[in-house]
PDB file of C-alpha atoms in Angstrom:
ATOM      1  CA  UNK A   1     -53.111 -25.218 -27.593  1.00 81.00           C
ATOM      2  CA  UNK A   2     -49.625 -25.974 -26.547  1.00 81.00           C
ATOM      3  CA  UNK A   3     -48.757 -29.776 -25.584  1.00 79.00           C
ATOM      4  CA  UNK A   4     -47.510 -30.561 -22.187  1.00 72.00           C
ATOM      5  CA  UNK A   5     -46.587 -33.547 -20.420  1.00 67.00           C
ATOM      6  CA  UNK A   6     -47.947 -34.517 -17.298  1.00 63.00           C
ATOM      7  CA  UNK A   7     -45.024 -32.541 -15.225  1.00 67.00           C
ATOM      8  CA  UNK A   8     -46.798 -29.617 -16.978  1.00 71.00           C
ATOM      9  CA  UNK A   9     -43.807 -29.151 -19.182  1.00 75.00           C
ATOM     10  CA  UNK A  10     -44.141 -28.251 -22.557  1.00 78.00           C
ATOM     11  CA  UNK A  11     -43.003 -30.341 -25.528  1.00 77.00           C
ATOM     12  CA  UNK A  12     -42.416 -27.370 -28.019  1.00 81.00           C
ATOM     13  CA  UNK A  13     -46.221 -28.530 -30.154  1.00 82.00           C
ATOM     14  CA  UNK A  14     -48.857 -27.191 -30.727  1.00 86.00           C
ATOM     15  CA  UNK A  15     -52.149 -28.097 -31.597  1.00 89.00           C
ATOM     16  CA  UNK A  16     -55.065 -26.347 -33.259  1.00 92.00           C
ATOM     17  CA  UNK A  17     -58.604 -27.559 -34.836  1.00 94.00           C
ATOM     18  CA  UNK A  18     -58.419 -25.388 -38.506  1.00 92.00           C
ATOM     19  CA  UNK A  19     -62.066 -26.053 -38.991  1.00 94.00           C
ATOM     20  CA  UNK A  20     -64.872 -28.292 -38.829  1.00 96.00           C
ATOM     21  CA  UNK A  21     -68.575 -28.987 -40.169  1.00 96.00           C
ATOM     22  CA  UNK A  22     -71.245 -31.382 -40.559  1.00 96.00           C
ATOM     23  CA  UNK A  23     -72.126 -33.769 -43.721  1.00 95.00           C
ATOM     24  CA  UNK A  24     -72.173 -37.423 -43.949  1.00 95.00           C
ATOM     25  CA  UNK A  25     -68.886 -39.368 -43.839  1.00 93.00           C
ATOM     26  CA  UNK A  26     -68.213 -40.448 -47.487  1.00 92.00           C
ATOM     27  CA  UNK A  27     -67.848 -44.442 -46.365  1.00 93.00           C
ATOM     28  CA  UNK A  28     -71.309 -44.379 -44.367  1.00 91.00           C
ATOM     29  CA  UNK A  29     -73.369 -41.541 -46.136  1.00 92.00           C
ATOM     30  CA  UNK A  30     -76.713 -43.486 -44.721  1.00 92.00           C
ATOM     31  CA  UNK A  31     -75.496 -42.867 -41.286  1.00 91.00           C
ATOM     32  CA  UNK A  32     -76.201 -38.876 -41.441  1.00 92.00           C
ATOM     33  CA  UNK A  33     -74.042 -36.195 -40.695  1.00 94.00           C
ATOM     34  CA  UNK A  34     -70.722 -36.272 -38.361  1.00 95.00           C
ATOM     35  CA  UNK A  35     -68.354 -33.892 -37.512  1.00 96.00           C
ATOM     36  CA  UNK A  36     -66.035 -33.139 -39.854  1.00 96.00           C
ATOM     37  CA  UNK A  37     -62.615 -31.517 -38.330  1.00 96.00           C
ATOM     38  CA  UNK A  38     -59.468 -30.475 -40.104  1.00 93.00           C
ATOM     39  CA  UNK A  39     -56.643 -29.935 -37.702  1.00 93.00           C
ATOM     40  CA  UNK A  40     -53.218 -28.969 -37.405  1.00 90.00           C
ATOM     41  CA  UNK A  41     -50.082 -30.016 -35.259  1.00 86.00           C
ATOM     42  CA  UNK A  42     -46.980 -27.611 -35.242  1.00 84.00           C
ATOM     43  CA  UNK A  43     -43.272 -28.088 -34.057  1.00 77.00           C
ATOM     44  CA  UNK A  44     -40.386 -29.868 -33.970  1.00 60.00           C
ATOM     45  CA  UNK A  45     -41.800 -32.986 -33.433  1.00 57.00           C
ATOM     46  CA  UNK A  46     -44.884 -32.628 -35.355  1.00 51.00           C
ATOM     47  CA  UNK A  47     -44.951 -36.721 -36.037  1.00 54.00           C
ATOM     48  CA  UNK A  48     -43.870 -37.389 -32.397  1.00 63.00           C
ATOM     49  CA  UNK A  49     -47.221 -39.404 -31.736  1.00 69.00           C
ATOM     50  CA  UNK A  50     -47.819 -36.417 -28.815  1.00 80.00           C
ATOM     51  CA  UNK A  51     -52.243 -36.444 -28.878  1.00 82.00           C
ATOM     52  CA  UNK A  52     -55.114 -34.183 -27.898  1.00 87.00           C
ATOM     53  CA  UNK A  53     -58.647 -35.594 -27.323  1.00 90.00           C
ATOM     54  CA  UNK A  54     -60.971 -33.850 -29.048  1.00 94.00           C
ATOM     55  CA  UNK A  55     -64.512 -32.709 -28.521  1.00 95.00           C
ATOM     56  CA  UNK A  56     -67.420 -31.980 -30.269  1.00 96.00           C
ATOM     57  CA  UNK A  57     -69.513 -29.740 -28.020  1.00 96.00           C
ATOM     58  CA  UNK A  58     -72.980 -27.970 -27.744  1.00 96.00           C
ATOM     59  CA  UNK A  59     -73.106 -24.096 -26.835  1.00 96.00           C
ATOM     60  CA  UNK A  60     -72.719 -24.887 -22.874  1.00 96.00           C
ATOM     61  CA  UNK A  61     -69.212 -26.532 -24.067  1.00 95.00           C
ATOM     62  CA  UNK A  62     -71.635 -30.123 -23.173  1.00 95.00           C
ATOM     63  CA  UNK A  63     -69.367 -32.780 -24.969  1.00 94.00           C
ATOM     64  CA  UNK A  64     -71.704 -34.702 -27.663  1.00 96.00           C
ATOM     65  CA  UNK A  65     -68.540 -37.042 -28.344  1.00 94.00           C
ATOM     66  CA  UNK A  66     -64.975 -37.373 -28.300  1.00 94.00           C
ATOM     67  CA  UNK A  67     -61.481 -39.209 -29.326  1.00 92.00           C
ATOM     68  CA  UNK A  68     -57.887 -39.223 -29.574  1.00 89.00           C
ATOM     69  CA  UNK A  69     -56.242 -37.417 -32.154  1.00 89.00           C
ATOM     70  CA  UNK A  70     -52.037 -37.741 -32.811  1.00 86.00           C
ATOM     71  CA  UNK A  71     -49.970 -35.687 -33.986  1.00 83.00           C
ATOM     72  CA  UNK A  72     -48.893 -38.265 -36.883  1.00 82.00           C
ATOM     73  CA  UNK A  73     -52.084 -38.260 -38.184  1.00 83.00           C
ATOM     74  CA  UNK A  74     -51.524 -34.499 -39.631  1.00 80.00           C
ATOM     75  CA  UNK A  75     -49.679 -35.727 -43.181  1.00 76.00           C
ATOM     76  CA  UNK A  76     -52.292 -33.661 -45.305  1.00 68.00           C
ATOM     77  CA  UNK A  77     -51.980 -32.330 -49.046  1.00 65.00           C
ATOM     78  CA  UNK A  78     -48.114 -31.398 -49.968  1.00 62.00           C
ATOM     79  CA  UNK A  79     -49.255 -27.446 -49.860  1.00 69.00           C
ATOM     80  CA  UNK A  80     -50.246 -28.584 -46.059  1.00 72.00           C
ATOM     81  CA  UNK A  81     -48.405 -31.702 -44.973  1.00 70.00           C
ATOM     82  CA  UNK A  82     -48.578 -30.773 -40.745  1.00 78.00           C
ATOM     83  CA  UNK A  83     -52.911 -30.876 -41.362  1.00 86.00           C
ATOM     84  CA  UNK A  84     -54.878 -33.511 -40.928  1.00 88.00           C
ATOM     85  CA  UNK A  85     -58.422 -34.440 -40.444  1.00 91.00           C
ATOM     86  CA  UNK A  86     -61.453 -36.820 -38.645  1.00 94.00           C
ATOM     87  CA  UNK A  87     -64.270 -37.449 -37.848  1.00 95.00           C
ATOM     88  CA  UNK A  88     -66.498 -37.459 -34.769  1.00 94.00           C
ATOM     89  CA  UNK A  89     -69.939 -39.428 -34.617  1.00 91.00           C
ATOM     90  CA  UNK A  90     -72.380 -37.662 -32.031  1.00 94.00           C
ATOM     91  CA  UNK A  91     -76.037 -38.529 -31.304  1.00 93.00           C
ATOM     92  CA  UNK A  92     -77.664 -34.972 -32.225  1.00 93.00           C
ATOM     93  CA  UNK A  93     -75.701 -33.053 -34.431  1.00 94.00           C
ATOM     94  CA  UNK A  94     -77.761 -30.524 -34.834  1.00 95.00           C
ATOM     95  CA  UNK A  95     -76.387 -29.556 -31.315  1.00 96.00           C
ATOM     96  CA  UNK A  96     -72.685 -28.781 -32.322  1.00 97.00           C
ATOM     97  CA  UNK A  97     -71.516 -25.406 -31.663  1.00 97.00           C
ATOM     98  CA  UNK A  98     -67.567 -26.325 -31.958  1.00 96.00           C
ATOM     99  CA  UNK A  99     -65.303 -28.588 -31.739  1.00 96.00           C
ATOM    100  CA  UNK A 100     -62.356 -28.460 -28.623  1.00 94.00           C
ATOM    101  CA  UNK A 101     -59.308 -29.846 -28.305  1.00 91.00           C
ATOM    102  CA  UNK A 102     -58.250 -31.363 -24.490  1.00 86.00           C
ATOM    103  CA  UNK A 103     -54.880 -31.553 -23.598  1.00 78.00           C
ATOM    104  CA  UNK A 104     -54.780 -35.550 -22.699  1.00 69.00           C
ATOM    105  CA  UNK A 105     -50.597 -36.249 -24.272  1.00 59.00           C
ATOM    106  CA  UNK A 106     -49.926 -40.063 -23.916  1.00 60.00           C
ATOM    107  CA  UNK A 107     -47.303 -40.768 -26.070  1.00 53.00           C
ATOM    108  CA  UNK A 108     -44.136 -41.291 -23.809  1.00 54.00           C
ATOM    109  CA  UNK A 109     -43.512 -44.193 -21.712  1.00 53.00           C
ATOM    110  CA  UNK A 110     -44.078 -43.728 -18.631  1.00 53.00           C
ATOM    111  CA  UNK A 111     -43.633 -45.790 -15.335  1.00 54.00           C
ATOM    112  CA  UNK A 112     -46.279 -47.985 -14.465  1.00 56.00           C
ATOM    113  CA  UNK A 113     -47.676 -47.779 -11.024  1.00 55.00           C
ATOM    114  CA  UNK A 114     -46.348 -51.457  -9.811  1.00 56.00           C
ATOM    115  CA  UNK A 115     -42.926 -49.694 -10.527  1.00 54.00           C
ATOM    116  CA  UNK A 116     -43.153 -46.670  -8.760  1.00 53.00           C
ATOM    117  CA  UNK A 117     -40.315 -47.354  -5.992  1.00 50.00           C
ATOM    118  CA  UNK A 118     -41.834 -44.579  -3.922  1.00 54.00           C
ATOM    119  CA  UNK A 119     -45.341 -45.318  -3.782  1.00 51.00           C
ATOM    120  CA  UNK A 120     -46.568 -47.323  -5.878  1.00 51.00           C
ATOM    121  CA  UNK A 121     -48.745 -44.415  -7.131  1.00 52.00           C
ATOM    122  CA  UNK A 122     -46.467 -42.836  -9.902  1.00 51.00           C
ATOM    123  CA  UNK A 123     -48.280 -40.870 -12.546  1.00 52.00           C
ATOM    124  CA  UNK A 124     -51.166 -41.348 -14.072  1.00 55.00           C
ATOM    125  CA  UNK A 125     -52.768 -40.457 -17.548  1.00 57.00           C
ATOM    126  CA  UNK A 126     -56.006 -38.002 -17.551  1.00 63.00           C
ATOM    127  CA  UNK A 127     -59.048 -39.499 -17.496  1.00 73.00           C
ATOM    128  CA  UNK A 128     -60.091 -38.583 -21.199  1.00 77.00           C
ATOM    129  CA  UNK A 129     -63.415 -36.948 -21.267  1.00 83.00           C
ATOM    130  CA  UNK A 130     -66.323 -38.349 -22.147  1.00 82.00           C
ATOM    131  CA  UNK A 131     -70.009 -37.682 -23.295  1.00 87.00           C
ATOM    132  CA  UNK A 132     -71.750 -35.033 -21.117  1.00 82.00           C
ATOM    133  CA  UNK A 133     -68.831 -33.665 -19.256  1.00 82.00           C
ATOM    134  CA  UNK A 134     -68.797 -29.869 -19.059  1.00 86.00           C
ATOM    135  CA  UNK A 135     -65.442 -28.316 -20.511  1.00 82.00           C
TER     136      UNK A 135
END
């Protein structure tokens, strides 16, 4: 996916999930199996901080859990360095067919509303998505 701001401008990155699958996290084997993601940021700001949410999600694209991913966590192995990986908790996940990335970039400052001299409305962030929202 290509990164845009909230102008709909893009910021010359992309952003794409290399793979993923489902074992126990190392720290918390006990816990059961996660989703495990590798992913991969690309362009001339790789470690800009620019983000994606993403989503693991059941064959209806049902999210079964999500969070924020940045670009500056891609500093993989030196035959890789723009990869990176996580790790996604979900209730059942037996029910992951893939995992999504959401457009959802937060990383520049932005006005706050109470400083919006036109309207005090000014732009606001995405909602991120959450558990159970269709994508």
């Amino acid at each position: 996916m290509e990164i845009v701001n909230t102008n709909g401008q893009p910021l010359g990155v992309t952003a794409v999930v290399v793979d993923w699958r489902l074992e126990p996290h190392p720290q918390a084997p006990s816990e059961g199996d996660r989703v495990h993601f590798r992913f991969r940021f690309d362009g001339p700001e790789e470690d800009s901080g620019t983000a994606v949410d993403a989503c693991a999600v059941d064959k209806e694209r049902v999210a079964l859990g999500c969070q924020t991913v940045y670009s500056y966590q891609a500093f993989g192995p030196a035959d890789d360095p723009l990869t990176g990986d996580d790790w996604l908790a979900v209730e059942h996940p037996e029910q992951v067919a893939g995992v999504l990335f959401i457009p959802n970039d937060q990383s520049y400052d932005r006005p706050t509303c109470e400083t919006d001299i036109k309207d005090g409305g000014g732009m606001h962030p995405p909602e991120p998505p959450t558990r159970g929202d269709q994508l």
